Amino acid sequence: MRVFIDGLPPSYGSEDLRRLFSEFGVVIVAEVARNKGQESLQFGFVTMATSSEANRAVQALNRAVVEDHLLLVMPAENQWSMCRVRSTPRGWRGALP
């Protein structure tokens, strides 16, 4: 099952994301989105081996604070997951005030 994560710290890479999610099960793929200059876009996707592992990770990590950034973690139901999140009030960035 694929999971969407928003609000990642700018320093976070794919290996950091893999380490964070591996506590909940087998991580098949972990990727942080980057722009053409290879700067983090502060969101990413993780694919877990089973839906139960993914659901445990979503429950544990949604609204967790990582390096002073509030994470938003949800199942990546379709390609519109990111659009729904980015259009929330205050332009969700995850950083705590």
XYZ file of C-alpha atoms in Angstrom:
97
model
C 0.000 0.000 0.000
C 1.267 3.443 -0.901
C 1.334 6.253 1.693
C 1.610 10.013 1.115
C 3.666 12.128 3.543
C 3.660 15.943 3.609
C 5.565 18.359 5.832
C 8.929 16.597 5.703
C 11.949 18.533 6.975
C 13.949 19.979 4.046
C 16.972 17.912 5.107
C 15.050 14.622 4.855
C 16.051 12.207 2.111
C 14.655 8.913 0.902
C 16.804 6.888 3.328
C 15.543 8.963 6.273
C 11.984 8.283 5.132
C 12.729 4.558 4.780
C 14.185 4.454 8.312
C 11.166 6.277 9.753
C 8.663 3.856 8.201
C 10.667 0.626 8.623
C 9.660 0.549 12.292
C 6.155 -0.414 11.079
C 7.058 -3.102 8.557
C 8.744 -3.808 5.246
C 9.322 -0.709 3.133
C 9.300 -1.533 -0.579
C 9.940 2.014 -1.851
C 10.603 5.324 -0.083
C 10.958 8.487 -2.141
C 11.160 12.187 -1.319
C 9.975 14.464 -4.127
C 12.650 16.855 -5.411
C 12.706 19.719 -7.877
C 15.071 19.941 -10.850
C 17.727 21.459 -8.571
C 17.444 18.379 -6.318
C 15.952 20.413 -3.449
C 13.328 18.635 -1.359
C 9.711 19.554 -2.047
C 9.014 18.404 1.531
C 6.652 15.593 0.581
C 7.096 12.001 -0.426
C 5.646 8.538 -0.815
C 6.329 5.232 0.882
C 5.130 1.849 -0.336
C 4.732 -0.721 2.430
C 4.564 -4.482 1.887
C 1.076 -4.870 3.380
C -1.899 -2.628 3.990
C -1.883 -3.475 7.710
C 1.728 -2.236 8.003
C 0.837 0.912 6.079
C -2.226 1.548 8.245
C -0.142 1.175 11.427
C 2.375 3.683 10.069
C -0.375 6.145 9.103
C -1.947 5.934 12.559
C 1.373 6.349 14.351
C 2.962 9.028 12.163
C 0.074 11.264 11.117
C 0.548 14.566 12.956
C 3.870 13.387 14.424
C 6.615 15.980 14.827
C 9.925 15.271 13.099
C 12.723 17.844 13.392
C 10.161 20.540 14.327
C 7.964 19.688 11.309
C 4.425 18.406 11.702
C 3.844 15.476 9.347
C 0.623 14.786 7.506
C 0.491 11.078 6.636
C -2.344 9.444 4.695
C -3.014 6.619 2.265
C -2.144 7.741 -1.260
C -5.546 6.815 -2.659
C -4.940 8.448 -6.001
C -2.858 11.097 -7.734
C -5.007 13.853 -6.188
C -3.770 13.250 -2.626
C -1.150 15.942 -2.945
C -3.598 18.458 -4.458
C -6.073 18.006 -1.602
C -3.351 18.568 0.977
C -1.728 21.546 -0.721
C -5.058 23.360 -1.045
C -5.776 23.412 2.695
C -5.956 26.753 4.539
C -2.598 28.419 5.224
C -0.954 26.360 2.457
C 0.108 23.343 4.524
C 3.873 23.208 4.899
C 4.156 21.226 8.060
C 6.525 23.608 9.862
C 5.464 24.436 13.389
C 5.047 28.135 14.240
